[in-house]
Each structure stands twice: as C-alpha cells, then as structure tokens.
CSV table of C-alpha atoms and ligand atoms in Angstrom, one decimal:
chain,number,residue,atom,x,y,z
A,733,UNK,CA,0.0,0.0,0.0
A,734,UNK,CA,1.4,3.5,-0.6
A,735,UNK,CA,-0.7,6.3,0.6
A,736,UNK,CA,0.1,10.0,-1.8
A,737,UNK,CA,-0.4,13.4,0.0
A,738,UNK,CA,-3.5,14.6,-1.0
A,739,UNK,CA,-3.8,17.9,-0.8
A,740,UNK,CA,-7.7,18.0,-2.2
A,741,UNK,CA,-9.9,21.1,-0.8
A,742,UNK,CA,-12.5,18.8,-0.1
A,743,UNK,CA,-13.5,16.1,0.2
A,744,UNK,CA,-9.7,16.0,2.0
A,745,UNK,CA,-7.1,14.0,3.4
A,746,UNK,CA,-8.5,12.3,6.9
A,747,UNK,CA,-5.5,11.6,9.7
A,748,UNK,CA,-4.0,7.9,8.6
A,749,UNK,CA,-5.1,6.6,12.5
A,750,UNK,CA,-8.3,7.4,12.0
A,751,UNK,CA,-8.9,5.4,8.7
A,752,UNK,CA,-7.0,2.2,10.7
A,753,UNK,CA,-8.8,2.7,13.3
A,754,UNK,CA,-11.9,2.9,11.4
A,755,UNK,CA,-10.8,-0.3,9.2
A,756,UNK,CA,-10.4,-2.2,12.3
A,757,UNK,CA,-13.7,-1.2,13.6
A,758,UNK,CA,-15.1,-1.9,10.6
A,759,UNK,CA,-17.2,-5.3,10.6
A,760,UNK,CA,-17.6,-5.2,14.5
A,761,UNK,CA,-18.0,-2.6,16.3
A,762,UNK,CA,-16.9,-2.9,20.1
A,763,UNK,CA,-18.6,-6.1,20.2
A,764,UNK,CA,-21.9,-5.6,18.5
A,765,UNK,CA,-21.3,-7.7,15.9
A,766,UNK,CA,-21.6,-5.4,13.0
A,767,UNK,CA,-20.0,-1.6,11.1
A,768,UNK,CA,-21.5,1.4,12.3
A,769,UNK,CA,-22.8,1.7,8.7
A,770,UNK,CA,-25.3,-1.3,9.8
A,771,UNK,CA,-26.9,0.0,13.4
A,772,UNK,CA,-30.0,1.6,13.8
A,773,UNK,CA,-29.6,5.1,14.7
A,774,UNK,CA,-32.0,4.8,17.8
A,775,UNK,CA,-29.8,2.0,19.0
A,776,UNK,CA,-27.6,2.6,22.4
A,777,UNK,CA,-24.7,1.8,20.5
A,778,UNK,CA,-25.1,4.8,18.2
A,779,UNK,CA,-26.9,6.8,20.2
A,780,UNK,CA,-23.3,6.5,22.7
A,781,UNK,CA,-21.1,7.2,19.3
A,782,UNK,CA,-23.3,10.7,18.9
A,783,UNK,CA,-22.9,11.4,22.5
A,784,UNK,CA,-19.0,11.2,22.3
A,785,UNK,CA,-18.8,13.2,19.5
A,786,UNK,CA,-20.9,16.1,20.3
A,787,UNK,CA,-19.5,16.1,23.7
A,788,UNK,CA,-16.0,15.7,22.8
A,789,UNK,CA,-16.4,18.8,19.8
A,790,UNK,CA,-17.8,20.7,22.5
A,791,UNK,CA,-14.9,19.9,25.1
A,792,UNK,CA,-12.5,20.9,22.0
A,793,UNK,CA,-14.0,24.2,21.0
A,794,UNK,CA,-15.4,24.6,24.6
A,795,UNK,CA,-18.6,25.8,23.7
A,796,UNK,CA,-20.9,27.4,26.3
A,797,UNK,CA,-23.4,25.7,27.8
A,798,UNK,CA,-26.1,27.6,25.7
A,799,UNK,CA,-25.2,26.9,22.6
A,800,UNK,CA,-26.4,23.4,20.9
A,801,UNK,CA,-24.7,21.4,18.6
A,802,UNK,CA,-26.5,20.0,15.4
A,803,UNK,CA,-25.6,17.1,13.7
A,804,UNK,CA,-27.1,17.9,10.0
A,805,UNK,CA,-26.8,17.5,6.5
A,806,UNK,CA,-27.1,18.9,3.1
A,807,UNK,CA,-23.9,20.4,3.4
A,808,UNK,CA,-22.7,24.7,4.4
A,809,UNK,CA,-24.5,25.0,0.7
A,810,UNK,CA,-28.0,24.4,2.7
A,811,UNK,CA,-26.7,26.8,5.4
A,812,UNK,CA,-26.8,29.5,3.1
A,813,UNK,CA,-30.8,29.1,3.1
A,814,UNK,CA,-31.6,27.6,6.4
A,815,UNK,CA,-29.7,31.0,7.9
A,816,UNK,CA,-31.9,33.3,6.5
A,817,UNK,CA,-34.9,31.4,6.6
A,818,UNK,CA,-34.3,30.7,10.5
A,819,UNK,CA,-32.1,34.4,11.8
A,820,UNK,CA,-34.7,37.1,9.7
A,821,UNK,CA,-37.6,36.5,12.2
A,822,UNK,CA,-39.2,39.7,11.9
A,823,UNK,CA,-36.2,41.7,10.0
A,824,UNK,CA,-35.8,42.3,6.0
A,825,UNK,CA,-32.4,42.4,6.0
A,826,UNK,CA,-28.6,40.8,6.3
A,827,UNK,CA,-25.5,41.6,6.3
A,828,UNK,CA,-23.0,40.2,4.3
A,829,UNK,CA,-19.1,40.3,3.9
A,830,UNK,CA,-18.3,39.4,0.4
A,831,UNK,CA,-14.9,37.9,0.1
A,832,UNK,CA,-14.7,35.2,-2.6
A,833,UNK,CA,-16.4,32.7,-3.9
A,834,UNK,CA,-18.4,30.9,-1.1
A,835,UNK,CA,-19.7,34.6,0.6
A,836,UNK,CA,-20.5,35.0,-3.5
A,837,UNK,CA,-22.9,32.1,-3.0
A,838,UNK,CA,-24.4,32.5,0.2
A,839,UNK,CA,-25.1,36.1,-0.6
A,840,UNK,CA,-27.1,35.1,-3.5
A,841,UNK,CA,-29.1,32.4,-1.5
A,842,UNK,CA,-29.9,34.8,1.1
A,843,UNK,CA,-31.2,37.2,-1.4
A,844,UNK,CA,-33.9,34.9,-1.8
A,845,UNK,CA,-35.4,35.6,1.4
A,846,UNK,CA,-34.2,39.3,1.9
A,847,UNK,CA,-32.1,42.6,1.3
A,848,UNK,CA,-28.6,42.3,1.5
A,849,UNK,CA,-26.5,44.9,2.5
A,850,UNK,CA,-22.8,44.5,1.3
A,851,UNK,CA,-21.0,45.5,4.6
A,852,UNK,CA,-17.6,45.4,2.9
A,853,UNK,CA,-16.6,43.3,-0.3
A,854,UNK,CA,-12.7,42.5,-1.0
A,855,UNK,CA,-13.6,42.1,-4.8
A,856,UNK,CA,-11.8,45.5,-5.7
A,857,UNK,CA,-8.9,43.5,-5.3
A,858,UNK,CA,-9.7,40.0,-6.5
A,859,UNK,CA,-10.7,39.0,-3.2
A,860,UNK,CA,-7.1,38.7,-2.0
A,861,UNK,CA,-7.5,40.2,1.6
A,862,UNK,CA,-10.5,40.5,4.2
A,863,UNK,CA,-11.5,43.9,5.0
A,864,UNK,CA,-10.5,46.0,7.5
A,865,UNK,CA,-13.0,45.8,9.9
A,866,UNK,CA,-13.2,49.3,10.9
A,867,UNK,CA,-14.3,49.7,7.2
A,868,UNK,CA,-17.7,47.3,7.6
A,869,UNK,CA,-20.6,49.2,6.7
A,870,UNK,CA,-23.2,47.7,8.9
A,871,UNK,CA,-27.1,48.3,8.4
A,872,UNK,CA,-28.5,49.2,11.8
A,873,UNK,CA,-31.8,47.0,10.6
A,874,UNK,CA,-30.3,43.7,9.5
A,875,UNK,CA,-30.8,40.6,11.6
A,876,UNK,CA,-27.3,39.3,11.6
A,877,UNK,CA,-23.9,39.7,9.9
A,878,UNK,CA,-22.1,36.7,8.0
A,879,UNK,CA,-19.0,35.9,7.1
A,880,UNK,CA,-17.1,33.2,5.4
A,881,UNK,CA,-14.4,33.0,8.1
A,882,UNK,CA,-12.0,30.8,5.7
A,883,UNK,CA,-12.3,31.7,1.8
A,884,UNK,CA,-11.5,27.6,0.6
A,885,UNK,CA,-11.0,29.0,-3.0
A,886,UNK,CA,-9.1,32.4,-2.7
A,887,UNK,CA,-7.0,31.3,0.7
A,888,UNK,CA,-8.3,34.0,2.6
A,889,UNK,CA,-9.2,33.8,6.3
A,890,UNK,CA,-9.6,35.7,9.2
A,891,UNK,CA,-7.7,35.8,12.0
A,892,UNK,CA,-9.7,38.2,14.4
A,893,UNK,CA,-13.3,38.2,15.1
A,894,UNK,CA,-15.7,41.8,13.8
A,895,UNK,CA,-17.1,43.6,16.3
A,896,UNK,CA,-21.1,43.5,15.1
A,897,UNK,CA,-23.2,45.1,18.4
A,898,UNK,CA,-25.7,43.4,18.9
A,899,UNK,CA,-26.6,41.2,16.1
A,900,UNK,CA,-25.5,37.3,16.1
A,901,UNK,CA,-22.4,36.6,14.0
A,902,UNK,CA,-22.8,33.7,12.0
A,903,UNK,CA,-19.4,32.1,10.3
A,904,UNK,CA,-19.6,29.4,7.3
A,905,UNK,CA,-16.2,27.8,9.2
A,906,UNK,CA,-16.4,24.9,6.7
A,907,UNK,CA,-12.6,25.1,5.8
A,908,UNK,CA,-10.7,25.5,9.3
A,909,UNK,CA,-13.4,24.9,11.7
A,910,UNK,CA,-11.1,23.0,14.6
A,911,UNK,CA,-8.1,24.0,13.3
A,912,UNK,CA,-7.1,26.8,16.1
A,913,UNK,CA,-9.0,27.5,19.0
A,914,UNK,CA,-12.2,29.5,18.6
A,915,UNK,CA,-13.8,31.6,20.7
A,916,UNK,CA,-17.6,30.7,20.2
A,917,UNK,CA,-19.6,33.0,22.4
A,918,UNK,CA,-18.8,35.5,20.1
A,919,UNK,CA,-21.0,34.0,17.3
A,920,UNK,CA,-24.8,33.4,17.3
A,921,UNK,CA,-23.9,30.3,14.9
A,922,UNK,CA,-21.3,28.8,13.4
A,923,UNK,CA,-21.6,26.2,10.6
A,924,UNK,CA,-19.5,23.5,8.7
A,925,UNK,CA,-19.7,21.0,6.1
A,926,UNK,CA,-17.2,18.4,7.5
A,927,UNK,CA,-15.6,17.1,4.3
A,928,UNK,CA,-12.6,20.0,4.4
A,929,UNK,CA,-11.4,19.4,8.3
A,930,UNK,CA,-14.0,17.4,10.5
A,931,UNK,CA,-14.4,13.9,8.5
A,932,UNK,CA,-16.2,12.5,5.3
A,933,UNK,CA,-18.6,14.5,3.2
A,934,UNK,CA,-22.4,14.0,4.6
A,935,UNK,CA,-22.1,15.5,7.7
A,936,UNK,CA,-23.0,19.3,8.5
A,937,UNK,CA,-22.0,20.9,11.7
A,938,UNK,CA,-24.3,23.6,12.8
A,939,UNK,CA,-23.4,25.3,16.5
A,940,UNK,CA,-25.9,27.5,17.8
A,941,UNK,CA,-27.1,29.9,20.6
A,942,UNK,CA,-30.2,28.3,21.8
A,943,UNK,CA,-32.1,31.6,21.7
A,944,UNK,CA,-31.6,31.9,18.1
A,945,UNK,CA,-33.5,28.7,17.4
A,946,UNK,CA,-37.2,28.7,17.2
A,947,UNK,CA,-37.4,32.1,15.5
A,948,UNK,CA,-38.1,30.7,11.9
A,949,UNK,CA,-40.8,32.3,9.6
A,950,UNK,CA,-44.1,30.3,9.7
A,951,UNK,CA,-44.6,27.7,6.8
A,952,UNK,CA,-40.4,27.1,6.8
A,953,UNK,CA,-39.8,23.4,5.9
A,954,UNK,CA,-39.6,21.0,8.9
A,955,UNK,CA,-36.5,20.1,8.0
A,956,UNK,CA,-35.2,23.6,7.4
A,957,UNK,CA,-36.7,24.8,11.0
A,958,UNK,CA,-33.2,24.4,13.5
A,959,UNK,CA,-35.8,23.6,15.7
A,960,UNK,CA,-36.7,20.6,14.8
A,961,UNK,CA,-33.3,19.3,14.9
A,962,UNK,CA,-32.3,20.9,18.3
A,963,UNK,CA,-35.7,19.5,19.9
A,964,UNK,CA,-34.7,15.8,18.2
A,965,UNK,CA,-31.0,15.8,19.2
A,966,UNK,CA,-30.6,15.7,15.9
A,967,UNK,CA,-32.6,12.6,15.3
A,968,UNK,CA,-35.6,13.6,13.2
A,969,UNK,CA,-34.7,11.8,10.4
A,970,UNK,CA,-31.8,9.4,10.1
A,971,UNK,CA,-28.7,11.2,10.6
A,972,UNK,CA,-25.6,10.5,8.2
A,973,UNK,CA,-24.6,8.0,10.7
A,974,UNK,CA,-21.1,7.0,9.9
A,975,UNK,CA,-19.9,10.5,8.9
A,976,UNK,CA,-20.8,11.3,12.5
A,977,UNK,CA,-19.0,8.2,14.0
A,978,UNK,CA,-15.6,9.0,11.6
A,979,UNK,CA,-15.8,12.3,12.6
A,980,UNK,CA,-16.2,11.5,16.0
A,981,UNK,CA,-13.0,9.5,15.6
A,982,UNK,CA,-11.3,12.8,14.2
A,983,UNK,CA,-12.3,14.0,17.5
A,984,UNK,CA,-10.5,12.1,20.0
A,985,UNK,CA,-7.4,11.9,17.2
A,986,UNK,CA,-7.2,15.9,18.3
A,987,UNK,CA,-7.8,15.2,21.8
A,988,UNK,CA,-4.7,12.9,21.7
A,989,UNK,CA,-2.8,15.6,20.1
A,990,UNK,CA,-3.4,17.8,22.6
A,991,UNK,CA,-6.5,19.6,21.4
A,992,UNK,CA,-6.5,22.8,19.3
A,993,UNK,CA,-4.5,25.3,20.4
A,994,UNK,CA,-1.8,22.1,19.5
A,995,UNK,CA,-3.5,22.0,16.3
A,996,UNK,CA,-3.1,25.8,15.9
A,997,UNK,CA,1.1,25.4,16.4
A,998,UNK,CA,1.5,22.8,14.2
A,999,UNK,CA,-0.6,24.4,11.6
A,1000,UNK,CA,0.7,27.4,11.8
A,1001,UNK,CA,4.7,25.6,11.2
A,1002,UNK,CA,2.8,23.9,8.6
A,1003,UNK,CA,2.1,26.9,6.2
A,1004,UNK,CA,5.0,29.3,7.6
A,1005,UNK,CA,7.0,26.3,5.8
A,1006,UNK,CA,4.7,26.9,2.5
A,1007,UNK,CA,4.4,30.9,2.9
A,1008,UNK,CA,8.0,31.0,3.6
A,1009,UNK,CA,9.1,29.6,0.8
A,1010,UNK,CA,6.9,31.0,-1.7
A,1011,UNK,CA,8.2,35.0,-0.2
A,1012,UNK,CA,11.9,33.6,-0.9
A,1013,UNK,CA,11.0,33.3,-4.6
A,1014,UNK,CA,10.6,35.1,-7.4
A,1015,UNK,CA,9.4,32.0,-9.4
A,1016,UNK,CA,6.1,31.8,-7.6
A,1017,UNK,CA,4.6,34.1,-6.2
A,1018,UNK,CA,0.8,34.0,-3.4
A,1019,UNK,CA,-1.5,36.3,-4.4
A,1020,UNK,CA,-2.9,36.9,-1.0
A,1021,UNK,CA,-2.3,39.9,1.4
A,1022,UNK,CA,0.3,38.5,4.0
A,1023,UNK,CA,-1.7,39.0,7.5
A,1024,UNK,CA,-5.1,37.5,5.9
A,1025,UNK,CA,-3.4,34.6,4.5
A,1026,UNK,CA,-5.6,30.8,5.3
A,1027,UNK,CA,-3.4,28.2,7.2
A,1028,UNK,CA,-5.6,25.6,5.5
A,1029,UNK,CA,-5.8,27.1,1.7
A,1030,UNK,CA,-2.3,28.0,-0.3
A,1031,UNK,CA,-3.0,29.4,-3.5
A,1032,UNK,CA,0.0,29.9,-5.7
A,1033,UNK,CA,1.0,30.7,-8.9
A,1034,UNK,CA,3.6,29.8,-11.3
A,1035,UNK,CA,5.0,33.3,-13.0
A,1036,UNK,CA,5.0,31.5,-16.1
A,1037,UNK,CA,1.7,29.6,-15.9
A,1038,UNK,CA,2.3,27.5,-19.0
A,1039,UNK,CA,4.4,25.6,-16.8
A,1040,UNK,CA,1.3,24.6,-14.8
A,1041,UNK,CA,0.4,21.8,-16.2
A,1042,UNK,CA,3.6,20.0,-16.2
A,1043,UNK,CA,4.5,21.0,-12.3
A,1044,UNK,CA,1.0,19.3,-11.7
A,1045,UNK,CA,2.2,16.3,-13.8
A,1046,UNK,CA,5.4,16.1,-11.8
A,1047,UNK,CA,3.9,16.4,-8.5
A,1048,UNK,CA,1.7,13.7,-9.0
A,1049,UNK,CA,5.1,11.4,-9.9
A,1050,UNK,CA,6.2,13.1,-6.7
A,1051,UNK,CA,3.1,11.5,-5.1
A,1052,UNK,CA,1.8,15.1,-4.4
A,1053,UNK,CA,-1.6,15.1,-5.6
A,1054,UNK,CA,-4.7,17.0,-6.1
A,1055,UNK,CA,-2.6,20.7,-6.5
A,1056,UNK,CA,-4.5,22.4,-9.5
A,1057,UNK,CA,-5.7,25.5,-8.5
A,1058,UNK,CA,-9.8,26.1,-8.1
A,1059,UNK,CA,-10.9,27.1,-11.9
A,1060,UNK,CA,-11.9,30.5,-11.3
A,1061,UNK,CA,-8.2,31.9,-9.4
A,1062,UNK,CA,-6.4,29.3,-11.6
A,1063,UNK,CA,-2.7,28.3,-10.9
A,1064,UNK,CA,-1.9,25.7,-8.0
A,1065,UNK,CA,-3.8,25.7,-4.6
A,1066,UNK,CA,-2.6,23.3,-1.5
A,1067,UNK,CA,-4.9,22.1,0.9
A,1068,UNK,CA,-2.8,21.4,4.2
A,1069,UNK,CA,-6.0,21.0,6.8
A,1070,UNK,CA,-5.1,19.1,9.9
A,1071,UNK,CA,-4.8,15.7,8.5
A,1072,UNK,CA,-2.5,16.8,6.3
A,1073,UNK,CA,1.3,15.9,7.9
A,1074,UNK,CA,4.5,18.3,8.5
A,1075,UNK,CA,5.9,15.5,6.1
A,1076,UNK,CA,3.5,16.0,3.1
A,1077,UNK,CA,4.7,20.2,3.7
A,1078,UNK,CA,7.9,19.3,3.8
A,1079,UNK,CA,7.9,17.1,0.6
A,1080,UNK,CA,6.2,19.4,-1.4
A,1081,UNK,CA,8.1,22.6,-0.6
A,1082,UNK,CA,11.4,20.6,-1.5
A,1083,UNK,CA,9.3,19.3,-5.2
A,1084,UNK,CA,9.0,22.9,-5.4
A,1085,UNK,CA,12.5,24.0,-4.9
A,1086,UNK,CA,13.6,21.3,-7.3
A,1087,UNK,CA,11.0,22.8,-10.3
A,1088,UNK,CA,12.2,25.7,-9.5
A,1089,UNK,CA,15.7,24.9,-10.1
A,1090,UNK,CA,15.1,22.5,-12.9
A,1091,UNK,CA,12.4,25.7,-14.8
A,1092,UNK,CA,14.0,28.7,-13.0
B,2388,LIG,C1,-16.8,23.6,0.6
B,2388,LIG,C2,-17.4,24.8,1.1
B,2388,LIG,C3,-18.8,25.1,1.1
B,2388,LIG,C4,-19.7,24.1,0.5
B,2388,LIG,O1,-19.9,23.0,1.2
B,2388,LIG,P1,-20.8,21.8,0.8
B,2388,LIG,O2,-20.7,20.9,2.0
B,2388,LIG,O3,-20.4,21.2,-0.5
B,2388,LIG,O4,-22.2,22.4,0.7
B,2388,LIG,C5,-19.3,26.2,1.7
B,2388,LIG,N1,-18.4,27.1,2.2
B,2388,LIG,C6,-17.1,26.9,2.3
B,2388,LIG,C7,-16.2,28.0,2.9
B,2388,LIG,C8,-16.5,25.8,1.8
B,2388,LIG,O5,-15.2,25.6,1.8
C-alpha cells in the first residue's frame, strides 16, 4: 500500500489513524457484531457514538453551555438558506461580507429571502485580503452579519473576530473549523460541512445559541426549522450516521494531540514552511495579502503559468496530488487541513525548490 499526499480542498485527506482505526472497527464494532454503517440510529450503541462526539467537539471548542450542537446535513450550501430562513424573524435584512467565492454564493441564497447589505466586499482587489473591519458598513436593521471565516477557493481567512453590536455573527467555518482555537460566544452560529477538516462528506456541523432557534418564519420546511433538529438531538430523520462516527473518531485523534490550540502550532509551522518559501521566490509568487493569509488554503501561482500543467504532472510522480488551482483563481492551490502531515509540507516545498531549479 502506498498512501500519496492529497492535498484535495475537499473532500480531503482524513489523519491515517483514524482510517485504521476505522478499518479495524469496521465489521464489529466494540462487540456488536456489525459496522456502524449497519446500526439503527435509535440504538444505544449509536446513540453512545453521537454522544461522544458532540461532547468531545464541545470539550474541543469549549462551547458554552447555551449553545447546541447540530448534527445535519445537506452540506454549508443548505446553510446558506436555512440561515436566513431561520435568523430574519421579523427583519428584511442581512449583512454580508463578500470575500470570494463561497460569501458569493451565500449572498445570493440569502437574497432569496431578503435585502442584503454588502457591509464590505474585498472584490476591488480580487478577493485577495479581508477587510479592514473598521471599514464594515453595517445596516443598523439587518438581523445578523455573516462571514465566510475561511475563503477555501481564494485562501483567505480571518484571524480576528468583527465587532457586530448586537446582532448574532454567524461564520460558514467549513474550511478551518477545529483548526485553532475558537472563541464561540462571540457567534450566534457557526456552521461546517465536514468534508474539508472534521471527516467525510455528509455531515454538517451547525453550533448555535439556543435563543436563536425557534425564531423561523411560519410555513419554513420541517426540516429547514433548527428547531426541529435541536428539539430531536438531531434525530428527526436518520442522521448521516457513519460521517458522525468518523468524525467522531477525528475528534479524539485531536484530543490525543493535545486539542486545538496544539492543532493551531503545528498548523501554523505547517504553512509558515509553504508561505516561507513562496516569499523567498521570485518564481512563484501568493497572491494573498500577507496578515489575511488561510493556514488551510495555499493558492499559488507559477509566474509562467504555462508551466502549470507539467509541475502538476510532476507532483503527482512526486506523489503530491490533487494541486490544481480552483478554476476561477487558476494556478496551484494546496490544501494542508489538519490531516495533512508536516511531512506531506515538507515534501512538497522541497518538489517545489527542485522545479524551481530544474524551470528557474
Ligand atoms: C466547501 C465549502 C462550502 C460548500 O460545502 P458543501 O458541503 O459542499 O455544501 C461552503 N463554504 C465553504 C467555505 C466551503 O469551503
């Protein structure tokens, strides 16, 4: 067996002890005689694998006591409607921090359901920095402000939290939720699709202050009311099941490693290594303003693109995989999310050196 670095945006690379662990677990589960994949969902067995998990995300991200956890799915993309149709209550409007691709597409769900005001957009320059916050333009009359915390595609992402009054923050976290510390109470919600840095695609992570729930316009779906999954424990209908128990598994691999804020060190080695580098060149260069650049996303660039498409042939001899840049920035993006090992940095940063040398 030989295992590549993948350094895919998502779906993405999941820590190698959790996929032997899972493999081992795989056709009995502690005794029961049969995978996760098999159990009923009302079952104790599962019911205990949903219990660890939720209680050992909120142990990791030590969320307060008055927030709930949801266990959903449908992915951040149904986030961008359940949001609105659950935070508006009586309010026409949301703010909205447009800076790339995924704030593109949750602005234009939301502006199915309401006015969006455009607090600050970083599209004047190509979506290569976050706004100053001091700059937001905030409508005294929207019902919440939103941000994509971590731009996936443009490898942009915060690294302090806006100052909105009173309104809840919410944060589509999907690419580096549990990747550093965060400090929750200052959100009304927080959301994730798993398939970037929590564990396979199917599983949504919604985190919630409780009185933010219940608020939904009449006539909202059942299963678009956060209600109805925070009254349920997330057990209306069948919950993606073994996405929760992997995940779950990603779970206690960070509490082994000493939980985030030992996360947050090694990730920030990890891209220092990959930043580094790519400031010591002229050959490449990041587009990305230096104090908003995403630990998780590395967009880079070739100066002379047409040597794209044989670096990427090269790094995949190298074993380096999945480095092709997102269709709309172009170029080379890598994915380094927690799974992904000081190794696989290392290894790719020394591939790069050697193009470089071999094209320079
Ligand atoms: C991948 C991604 C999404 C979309 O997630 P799905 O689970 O495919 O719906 C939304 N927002 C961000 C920031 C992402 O990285």
């Amino acid at each position: 067996m030989s295992r590549v670095f993948n350094f895919s945006a998502g779906p993405a690379a999941l820590p190698e002890e959790v996929l032997q662990q899972a493999r081992d677990e795989m056709l009995d589960w502690h005794g029961a005689g049969m995978s996760v994949m098999e159990m009923s969902h009302r079952g104790k067995e599962f019911i205990s694998i949903a219990e660890k998990a939720e209680a050992d995300l909120r142990e990791l991200l030590a969320i307060p006591g008055d927030y709930k956890v949801l266990f959903l799915q449908g992915g951040a993309t149904s986030q961008f409607s359940m949001v609105p149709q659950n935070l508006l209550a009586d309010k026409e409007s949301a703010d909205y921090v447009y800076t790339g691709q995924w704030s593109k597409k949750a602005i234009a769900e939301a502006k199915r359901f309401c006015r969006v005001n455009i607090a600050a957009s970083s599209e004047d320059r190509n979506f290569t920095y976050v706004p100053r916050f001091d700059t937001w333009r905030l409508d005294p009359a929207s019902a919440y402000v939103h941000i994509t915390s971590n731009e996936t595609i443009g490898g942009v992402e915060y690294h302090g939290v806006p100052q909105v009054g009173e309104v809840p923050l919410v944060a589509d976290m999907s690419s580096h939720m549990l990747s550093r510390p965060v400090d929750v109470s200052r959100y009304g919600v927080i959301y994730a699709g798993a398939q970037k840095n929590i564990g396979p695609a199917g599983l949504t992570i919604v985190v919630i202050r409780a009185d933010l729930i219940g608020t939904a316009r009449p006539g909202i779906a059942t299963m678009a009311d956060y209600k109805t999954h925070a009254e349920s424990d997330s057990m209306y209908n069948t919950p993606p099941t073994y996405a929760i128990y992997v995940a779950g598994l990603v779970l206690q691999w960070l509490k082994r490693l000493g939980g985030l804020a030992a996360m947050e060190k090694i990730n920030i080695t990890k891209s220092q290594l990959l930043y580094e580098y790519l400031d010591s060149t002229a050959f490449y260069d990041c587009p990305v303003s230096a104090e908003d650049r995403s630990r998780m996303n590395v967009p880079f660039r070739i100066k002379d693109d047409s040597l794209d498409s044989q670096f990427l042939a090269q790094a995949q001899q190298n074993g380096l995989l999945q480095l092709k840049g997102h269709r709309s920035v172009g170029g080379m993006r890598a994915s380094i999310y927690n799974a992904m090992p000081i190794e696989g940095v290392k290894t790719l940063v020394e591939f790069m050196r050697e193009f470089e040398r071999s094209h320079g």
